[in-house]
């Protein structure tokens, strides 16, 4: 069986049917002679990957019912895994997509945790904090709390208004799931989507 | 009468009792011989301003009933202007503070529009957009919409859950007010707060 590979803006994630592991983009060369079915959102890797003769780009085979123009292939693959509910991928960016009866209704993009930390730090050294679990059920009473609350509470509250079933994935998906009722974290979600379309290709 | 001056992280704002104008930090020297009552949040300007012999720092005189540790002097001054409601200052950072019966209940900090644009751009060139008024009443159907929606809709929805009276100010305060019911924009808000304490000082 081929490996499945999901190449994001910061890391590439492999799945061999059992194990899931992540590597930096510079390590992809090491896999170039293996059979790999992949999706890729990193623009400047596109040409390089076309030279890997054993690699198959799954993008042309991923179809999803949506009026959204330019939906990223990673978001499409995730949505394939979910018939009904909100899909939250908390990586470099946090993408939020709503699925109803197998149709993609729409979605939005929020900066990822690291980009948010950078945004606060770019404003003032006083706002340089690691974003962590914010206080529950009350407004912040310190700058440290105010940053984590601002970064996460409006987001998770809004997601919860979209659907009662919430599926999170990605590097910060566990943190986000811990802040929302009815949310479950599944680091395999994108590969569950890719497995639905790989038959006959990989 | 002295000038009032509010020095933020990006600009300094002056008020002479009638007119309000903004200047870059490098232009403050030109005002150093005038009588000025000021507040300042820009850490690296603090020492320089102490050398301006006609300038009075209002910070020690601004008292507000709050359990918040380290509340910025600009947020304190804004809260002085509002007895009851939410105060939103949309500048380099977007600060949101809740006042009830003249007491500060707590507040949070969100990145400003420019910092948010930088955060999206730092993730991928595909996310480089100007943040503008997002679609109302439906989820986004393009990346351009998805960025503006993600940046603003969770924030404005959360603010509206805090109180029915919302006061916005700052460079992007007008945009935020246009997205919220019960919100009014007042570019003078901080000076209304400072005028309450300046008697006998300026």
Short mmCIF file of C-alpha atoms in Angstrom, two decimals:
data_model
loop_
_atom_site.label_atom_id
_atom_site.label_comp_id
_atom_site.label_asym_id
_atom_site.label_seq_id
_atom_site.Cartn_x
_atom_site.Cartn_y
_atom_site.Cartn_z
CA UNK A 1 0.00 0.00 0.00
CA UNK A 2 1.12 3.54 -0.68
CA UNK A 3 1.75 6.06 2.04
CA UNK A 4 -0.72 8.92 2.40
CA UNK A 5 0.78 12.38 2.88
CA UNK A 6 -0.83 15.70 3.84
CA UNK A 7 1.54 18.62 3.22
CA UNK A 8 0.60 21.74 5.17
CA UNK A 9 2.16 25.19 5.38
CA UNK A 10 4.43 24.20 8.30
CA UNK A 11 4.77 20.39 8.26
CA UNK A 12 4.07 17.29 6.18
CA UNK A 13 2.09 14.47 7.81
CA UNK A 14 2.37 10.83 6.74
CA UNK A 15 0.01 7.91 7.37
CA UNK A 16 0.80 4.27 6.54
CA UNK A 17 -2.56 2.77 7.55
CA UNK A 18 -1.43 2.35 11.13
CA UNK A 19 0.96 5.05 12.20
CA UNK A 20 0.88 8.80 11.70
CA UNK A 21 4.07 10.92 11.78
CA UNK A 22 5.12 14.43 10.86
CA UNK A 23 8.25 15.75 9.15
CA UNK A 24 9.60 19.10 8.03
CA UNK A 25 9.30 19.99 4.33
CA UNK A 26 13.04 19.53 3.86
CA UNK A 27 12.70 15.84 4.76
CA UNK A 28 10.27 15.03 1.93
CA UNK A 29 13.21 14.20 -0.37
CA UNK A 30 13.87 11.08 1.71
CA UNK A 31 10.51 9.67 0.65
CA UNK A 32 10.76 10.48 -3.04
CA UNK A 33 11.27 6.88 -4.23
CA UNK A 34 8.37 5.50 -2.20
CA UNK A 35 4.80 5.24 -3.44
CA UNK A 36 2.98 8.19 -1.93
CA UNK A 37 -0.50 9.63 -2.48
CA UNK A 38 -0.47 13.24 -1.34
CA UNK A 39 -2.22 16.54 -1.07
CA UNK A 40 -0.28 19.79 -0.80
CA UNK A 41 -1.18 23.39 0.07
CA UNK A 42 2.38 24.75 0.20
CA UNK A 43 2.59 26.71 -3.06
CA UNK A 44 6.37 26.73 -3.42
CA UNK A 45 6.62 22.93 -3.09
CA UNK A 46 4.23 22.20 -5.95
CA UNK A 47 6.81 22.05 -8.76
CA UNK A 48 9.29 20.00 -6.74
CA UNK A 49 6.66 17.37 -5.93
CA UNK A 50 5.74 16.95 -9.59
CA UNK A 51 9.27 15.56 -10.10
CA UNK A 52 8.69 12.73 -7.60
CA UNK A 53 7.67 10.09 -10.15
CA UNK A 54 6.12 7.69 -7.63
CA UNK A 55 3.99 10.35 -5.99
CA UNK A 56 0.32 10.88 -6.96
CA UNK A 57 -1.38 14.22 -6.30
CA UNK A 58 -4.91 13.40 -5.04
CA UNK A 59 -6.18 16.94 -5.54
CA UNK A 60 -7.94 16.30 -8.91
CA UNK A 61 -9.87 13.41 -7.36
CA UNK A 62 -11.24 15.26 -4.36
CA UNK A 63 -14.72 16.53 -5.18
CA UNK A 64 -16.98 18.18 -2.69
CA UNK A 65 -20.39 19.81 -3.06
CA UNK A 66 -19.71 23.47 -2.25
CA UNK A 67 -20.31 26.99 -3.57
CA UNK A 68 -17.03 28.12 -1.96
CA UNK A 69 -14.53 29.43 -4.52
CA UNK A 70 -10.97 28.24 -4.00
CA UNK A 71 -11.54 25.91 -1.06
CA UNK A 72 -8.12 24.51 -0.12
CA UNK A 73 -7.56 20.84 -0.89
CA UNK A 74 -6.80 20.10 2.77
CA UNK A 75 -10.13 21.56 3.84
CA UNK A 76 -11.91 19.56 1.12
CA UNK A 77 -10.26 16.34 2.32
CA UNK A 78 -11.27 17.05 5.91
CA UNK A 79 -14.85 17.78 4.89
CA UNK A 80 -15.01 14.41 3.07
CA UNK A 81 -14.60 12.81 6.50
CA UNK A 82 -17.63 14.55 8.04
CA UNK A 83 -21.25 14.31 6.83
CA UNK A 84 -22.74 16.63 9.41
CA UNK A 85 -21.05 19.06 11.80
CA UNK A 86 -18.27 21.63 12.04
CA UNK A 87 -14.73 20.72 11.02
CA UNK A 88 -11.98 22.72 12.75
CA UNK A 89 -8.38 22.32 11.60
CA UNK A 90 -6.09 24.14 14.05
CA UNK A 91 -2.73 24.32 12.31
CA UNK A 92 -0.76 27.30 10.96
CA UNK A 93 -4.20 28.72 10.23
CA UNK A 94 -7.41 27.64 11.95
CA UNK A 95 -9.97 26.73 9.30
CA UNK A 96 -13.61 26.22 10.27
CA UNK A 97 -16.02 24.57 7.82
CA UNK A 98 -19.67 23.66 8.19
CA UNK A 99 -21.02 20.44 6.68
CA UNK A 100 -24.74 19.66 6.43
CA UNK A 101 -25.96 16.38 4.90
CA UNK A 102 -22.64 15.90 3.11
CA UNK A 103 -22.70 19.42 1.63
CA UNK A 104 -20.18 22.13 2.44
CA UNK A 105 -22.18 25.21 3.53
CA UNK A 106 -19.23 27.62 3.93
CA UNK A 107 -16.37 28.32 6.26
CA UNK A 108 -13.92 30.84 7.64
CA UNK A 109 -10.24 31.22 8.44
CA UNK A 110 -8.74 32.37 11.73
CA UNK A 111 -5.01 32.82 12.41
CA UNK A 112 -3.33 29.80 14.05
CA UNK A 113 -2.09 30.01 17.65
CA UNK A 114 1.52 30.72 16.64
CA UNK A 115 0.44 33.45 14.18
CA UNK A 116 -1.75 34.95 16.91
CA UNK A 117 1.13 34.99 19.39
CA UNK A 118 3.20 36.73 16.72
CA UNK A 119 0.42 39.25 16.12
CA UNK A 120 0.25 40.20 19.81
CA UNK A 121 4.05 40.39 20.06
CA UNK A 122 4.16 42.64 16.98
CA UNK A 123 1.94 45.19 18.77
CA UNK A 124 3.88 45.50 22.02
CA UNK A 125 6.37 43.53 24.14
CA UNK A 126 3.75 43.82 26.91
CA UNK A 127 1.53 41.45 24.91
CA UNK A 128 4.17 38.75 24.42
CA UNK A 129 2.57 35.71 26.02
CA UNK A 130 2.07 32.07 25.17
CA UNK A 131 -1.58 31.50 24.38
CA UNK A 132 -3.00 28.98 26.82
CA UNK A 133 -6.35 27.83 28.19
CA UNK A 134 -8.25 31.02 29.12
CA UNK A 135 -10.32 31.55 32.29
CA UNK A 136 -13.76 30.01 32.03
CA UNK A 137 -16.98 31.84 32.85
CA UNK A 138 -15.50 35.21 33.74
CA UNK A 139 -13.69 38.09 32.06
CA UNK A 140 -9.88 38.25 32.36
CA UNK A 141 -8.24 40.08 35.25
CA UNK A 142 -4.67 40.29 33.94
CA UNK A 143 -2.93 40.94 30.64
CA UNK A 144 -1.80 37.31 30.42
CA UNK A 145 -5.41 36.14 30.73
CA UNK A 146 -6.66 38.93 28.46
CA UNK A 147 -4.46 37.74 25.58
CA UNK A 148 -5.41 34.04 25.78
CA UNK A 149 -9.08 34.92 26.28
CA UNK A 150 -9.12 37.33 23.34
CA UNK A 151 -7.35 34.85 21.08
CA UNK A 152 -9.62 31.90 21.87
CA UNK A 153 -12.94 32.67 23.57
CA UNK A 154 -14.66 34.65 20.75
CA UNK A 155 -13.55 31.93 18.31
CA UNK A 156 -14.76 28.91 20.31
CA UNK A 157 -18.03 30.62 21.22
CA UNK A 158 -18.71 31.37 17.56
CA UNK A 159 -17.88 27.82 16.44
CA UNK A 160 -20.38 26.47 18.98
CA UNK A 161 -23.17 28.56 17.44
CA UNK A 162 -22.66 26.82 14.07
CA UNK A 163 -23.45 23.19 14.97
CA UNK A 164 -23.65 20.94 18.04
CA UNK A 165 -21.23 18.40 16.53
CA UNK A 166 -17.68 19.72 16.34
CA UNK A 167 -14.67 17.81 15.02
CA UNK A 168 -11.22 19.27 15.64
CA UNK A 169 -7.86 18.21 14.25
CA UNK A 170 -4.40 19.73 13.73
CA UNK A 171 -1.61 20.66 16.14
CA UNK A 172 -3.82 22.80 18.38
CA UNK A 173 -7.02 20.80 17.83
CA UNK A 174 -6.82 19.17 21.26
CA UNK A 175 -6.65 22.56 23.01
CA UNK A 176 -9.63 23.89 21.02
CA UNK A 177 -11.68 20.73 21.67
CA UNK A 178 -11.07 21.15 25.40
CA UNK A 179 -12.75 24.57 25.23
CA UNK A 180 -15.95 23.49 23.44
CA UNK A 181 -18.89 21.34 24.46
CA UNK A 182 -19.67 18.61 21.97
CA UNK A 183 -16.22 18.77 20.39
CA UNK A 184 -14.04 15.76 19.75
CA UNK A 185 -10.40 15.78 18.66
CA UNK A 186 -9.28 13.40 15.91
CA UNK A 187 -5.73 13.74 14.61
CA UNK A 188 -6.57 11.23 11.83
CA UNK A 189 -9.47 13.21 10.41
CA UNK A 190 -7.84 14.27 7.12
CA UNK A 191 -6.65 10.71 6.43
CA UNK A 192 -10.18 9.43 7.02
CA UNK A 193 -11.25 11.79 4.25
CA UNK A 194 -8.41 10.74 1.93
CA UNK A 195 -9.14 7.04 2.50
CA UNK A 196 -12.62 7.60 1.07
CA UNK A 197 -11.20 8.53 -2.34
CA UNK A 198 -7.93 6.62 -2.57
CA UNK A 199 -9.33 3.30 -3.86
CA UNK A 200 -7.95 2.50 -7.28
CA UNK A 201 -5.37 5.30 -6.99
CA UNK A 202 -3.04 4.27 -4.16
CA UNK B 1 -5.60 75.50 28.85
CA UNK B 2 -3.12 72.68 28.38
CA UNK B 3 -3.32 70.25 25.51
CA UNK B 4 -4.42 66.71 26.29
CA UNK B 5 -2.36 63.95 24.67
CA UNK B 6 -2.97 60.19 24.44
CA UNK B 7 0.15 58.34 23.28
CA UNK B 8 -0.57 54.90 21.87
CA UNK B 9 1.68 52.19 20.43
CA UNK B 10 1.40 53.57 16.88
CA UNK B 11 0.35 57.24 17.12
CA UNK B 12 -0.07 60.12 19.56
CA UNK B 13 -3.44 61.90 19.66
CA UNK B 14 -3.88 65.51 20.79
CA UNK B 15 -7.00 67.36 21.91
CA UNK B 16 -7.20 71.10 22.56
CA UNK B 17 -10.78 71.24 23.81
CA UNK B 18 -12.10 71.62 20.28
CA UNK B 19 -9.99 69.80 17.74
CA UNK B 20 -8.48 66.33 17.78
CA UNK B 21 -5.40 65.46 15.70
CA UNK B 22 -2.90 62.63 15.47
CA UNK B 23 0.87 62.66 14.95
CA UNK B 24 3.69 60.11 14.74
CA UNK B 25 5.84 59.61 17.84
CA UNK B 26 8.77 61.36 16.18
CA UNK B 27 6.75 64.60 16.04
CA UNK B 28 6.22 64.83 19.80
CA UNK B 29 9.45 66.87 20.14
CA UNK B 30 7.73 69.76 18.40
CA UNK B 31 5.29 70.04 21.31
CA UNK B 32 7.83 69.78 24.11
CA UNK B 33 7.67 73.43 25.22
CA UNK B 34 3.87 73.51 25.33
CA UNK B 35 1.79 72.67 28.38
CA UNK B 36 0.58 69.13 27.82
CA UNK B 37 -1.23 66.67 30.09
CA UNK B 38 -0.64 63.18 28.75
CA UNK B 39 -0.97 59.47 29.14
CA UNK B 40 1.46 57.06 27.46
CA UNK B 41 1.52 53.30 26.86
CA UNK B 42 4.60 53.24 24.61
CA UNK B 43 7.27 51.82 26.94
CA UNK B 44 10.32 53.16 25.11
CA UNK B 45 9.02 56.76 25.10
CA UNK B 46 8.58 56.92 28.88
CA UNK B 47 12.05 58.26 29.74
CA UNK B 48 12.07 60.81 26.93
CA UNK B 49 8.74 62.27 28.03
CA UNK B 50 9.97 62.75 31.61
CA UNK B 51 12.43 65.31 30.18
CA UNK B 52 9.62 67.44 28.76
CA UNK B 53 9.38 69.86 31.70
CA UNK B 54 5.97 71.29 30.79
CA UNK B 55 4.35 67.90 30.35
CA UNK B 56 2.34 66.26 33.17
CA UNK B 57 1.82 62.50 33.21
CA UNK B 58 -1.81 61.92 34.24
CA UNK B 59 -1.28 58.23 34.98
CA UNK B 60 -0.92 58.60 38.81
CA UNK B 61 -4.23 60.45 38.94
CA UNK B 62 -6.33 57.92 37.05
CA UNK B 63 -8.04 55.64 39.54
CA UNK B 64 -10.58 53.04 38.59
CA UNK B 65 -12.37 50.39 40.66
CA UNK B 66 -11.06 47.12 39.20
CA UNK B 67 -9.56 43.77 40.23
CA UNK B 68 -7.60 43.67 36.94
CA UNK B 69 -3.85 43.61 37.49
CA UNK B 70 -1.86 45.88 35.20
CA UNK B 71 -4.75 47.53 33.37
CA UNK B 72 -3.18 49.91 30.81
CA UNK B 73 -3.60 53.61 31.53
CA UNK B 74 -5.34 54.14 28.18
CA UNK B 75 -7.95 51.52 29.03
CA UNK B 76 -8.44 53.09 32.47
CA UNK B 77 -8.97 56.51 30.90
CA UNK B 78 -11.52 55.11 28.45
CA UNK B 79 -13.39 53.32 31.22
CA UNK B 80 -13.64 56.59 33.17
CA UNK B 81 -15.82 57.86 30.31
CA UNK B 82 -18.37 55.02 30.56
CA UNK B 83 -20.48 54.14 33.62
CA UNK B 84 -22.26 51.17 32.11
CA UNK B 85 -21.48 49.20 28.93
CA UNK B 86 -18.65 47.75 26.88
CA UNK B 87 -15.73 49.92 25.81
CA UNK B 88 -13.95 48.82 22.63
CA UNK B 89 -10.74 50.57 21.58
CA UNK B 90 -9.76 49.39 18.11
CA UNK B 91 -6.21 50.57 17.61
CA UNK B 92 -2.94 48.61 17.28
CA UNK B 93 -4.62 46.19 19.66
CA UNK B 94 -8.37 45.91 20.17
CA UNK B 95 -9.12 46.17 23.88
CA UNK B 96 -12.57 45.28 25.20
CA UNK B 97 -13.58 46.26 28.74
CA UNK B 98 -16.85 45.79 30.59
CA UNK B 99 -18.10 48.51 32.96
CA UNK B 100 -21.03 47.99 35.34
CA UNK B 101 -22.21 50.79 37.65
CA UNK B 102 -18.88 52.58 37.28
CA UNK B 103 -16.87 49.46 38.15
CA UNK B 104 -14.50 47.70 35.75
CA UNK B 105 -15.57 44.03 35.66
CA UNK B 106 -12.74 42.74 33.41
CA UNK B 107 -11.66 42.82 29.80
CA UNK B 108 -9.74 41.17 27.03
CA UNK B 109 -7.29 41.99 24.25
CA UNK B 110 -7.62 41.06 20.57
CA UNK B 111 -5.04 41.86 17.88
CA UNK B 112 -5.74 45.06 15.92
CA UNK B 113 -6.76 44.90 12.25
CA UNK B 114 -3.23 45.60 11.00
CA UNK B 115 -1.72 42.95 13.29
CA UNK B 116 -4.39 40.49 12.13
CA UNK B 117 -3.59 41.19 8.48
CA UNK B 118 0.07 40.56 9.30
CA UNK B 119 -0.83 37.31 11.08
CA UNK B 120 -2.71 35.97 8.04
CA UNK B 121 0.07 37.07 5.67
CA UNK B 122 2.66 35.35 7.90
CA UNK B 123 0.89 32.00 7.39
CA UNK B 124 0.62 32.04 3.59
CA UNK B 125 0.61 34.48 0.69
CA UNK B 126 -2.82 32.99 -0.13
CA UNK B 127 -4.18 34.67 3.00
CA UNK B 128 -2.84 38.16 2.22
CA UNK B 129 -5.99 40.27 2.15
CA UNK B 130 -7.15 43.56 3.53
CA UNK B 131 -9.65 42.95 6.30
CA UNK B 132 -12.95 44.53 5.39
CA UNK B 133 -16.64 44.29 6.26
CA UNK B 134 -17.49 40.56 6.21
CA UNK B 135 -20.65 39.00 4.74
CA UNK B 136 -23.61 39.28 7.08
CA UNK B 137 -25.88 36.37 7.99
CA UNK B 138 -24.08 33.64 6.05
CA UNK B 139 -20.80 31.78 6.08
CA UNK B 140 -18.05 32.90 3.67
CA UNK B 141 -17.80 31.44 0.17
CA UNK B 142 -14.30 32.63 -0.78
CA UNK B 143 -10.91 33.00 0.88
CA UNK B 144 -11.21 36.78 0.82
CA UNK B 145 -14.51 36.59 2.73
CA UNK B 146 -13.19 33.81 4.99
CA UNK B 147 -10.32 36.00 6.25
CA UNK B 148 -12.43 39.10 7.02
CA UNK B 149 -15.18 36.96 8.57
CA UNK B 150 -12.71 35.02 10.74
CA UNK B 151 -10.98 38.19 11.86
CA UNK B 152 -14.13 40.08 12.82
CA UNK B 153 -17.32 38.01 13.21
CA UNK B 154 -16.35 35.90 16.26
CA UNK B 155 -15.08 39.09 17.94
CA UNK B 156 -18.15 41.26 17.33
CA UNK B 157 -20.53 38.44 18.24
CA UNK B 158 -18.73 37.92 21.53
CA UNK B 159 -18.70 41.62 22.36
CA UNK B 160 -22.46 41.74 21.83
CA UNK B 161 -22.99 39.01 24.45
CA UNK B 162 -21.31 41.17 27.11
CA UNK B 163 -23.65 44.17 27.21
CA UNK B 164 -26.30 45.86 25.07
CA UNK B 165 -24.50 49.24 25.22
CA UNK B 166 -21.29 49.27 23.24
CA UNK B 167 -18.93 52.23 22.83
CA UNK B 168 -16.19 51.98 20.23
CA UNK B 169 -13.25 54.27 19.58
CA UNK B 170 -9.83 54.13 17.89
CA UNK B 171 -8.77 53.94 14.26
CA UNK B 172 -10.96 50.95 13.42
CA UNK B 173 -13.73 51.75 15.88
CA UNK B 174 -16.07 52.96 13.16
CA UNK B 175 -15.77 49.67 11.25
CA UNK B 176 -16.43 47.63 14.40
CA UNK B 177 -19.43 49.80 15.38
CA UNK B 178 -20.93 49.21 11.93
CA UNK B 179 -20.91 45.46 12.65
CA UNK B 180 -22.68 45.56 16.02
CA UNK B 181 -26.20 46.44 17.09
CA UNK B 182 -26.32 48.98 19.88
CA UNK B 183 -22.80 50.19 19.19
CA UNK B 184 -21.82 53.83 18.83
CA UNK B 185 -18.48 55.19 17.67
CA UNK B 186 -16.91 58.09 19.56
CA UNK B 187 -13.40 59.14 18.58
CA UNK B 188 -13.32 61.49 21.60
CA UNK B 189 -14.01 58.81 24.20
CA UNK B 190 -10.58 58.76 25.85
CA UNK B 191 -10.52 62.54 26.14
CA UNK B 192 -13.94 62.47 27.79
CA UNK B 193 -12.36 60.19 30.38
CA UNK B 194 -9.30 62.42 30.81
CA UNK B 195 -11.44 65.55 31.17
CA UNK B 196 -13.05 64.00 34.24
CA UNK B 197 -9.74 63.99 36.13
CA UNK B 198 -7.80 66.90 34.68
CA UNK B 199 -9.26 69.65 36.89
CA UNK B 200 -6.58 71.27 39.01
CA UNK B 201 -3.84 69.54 37.01
CA UNK B 202 -4.04 70.96 33.50
#
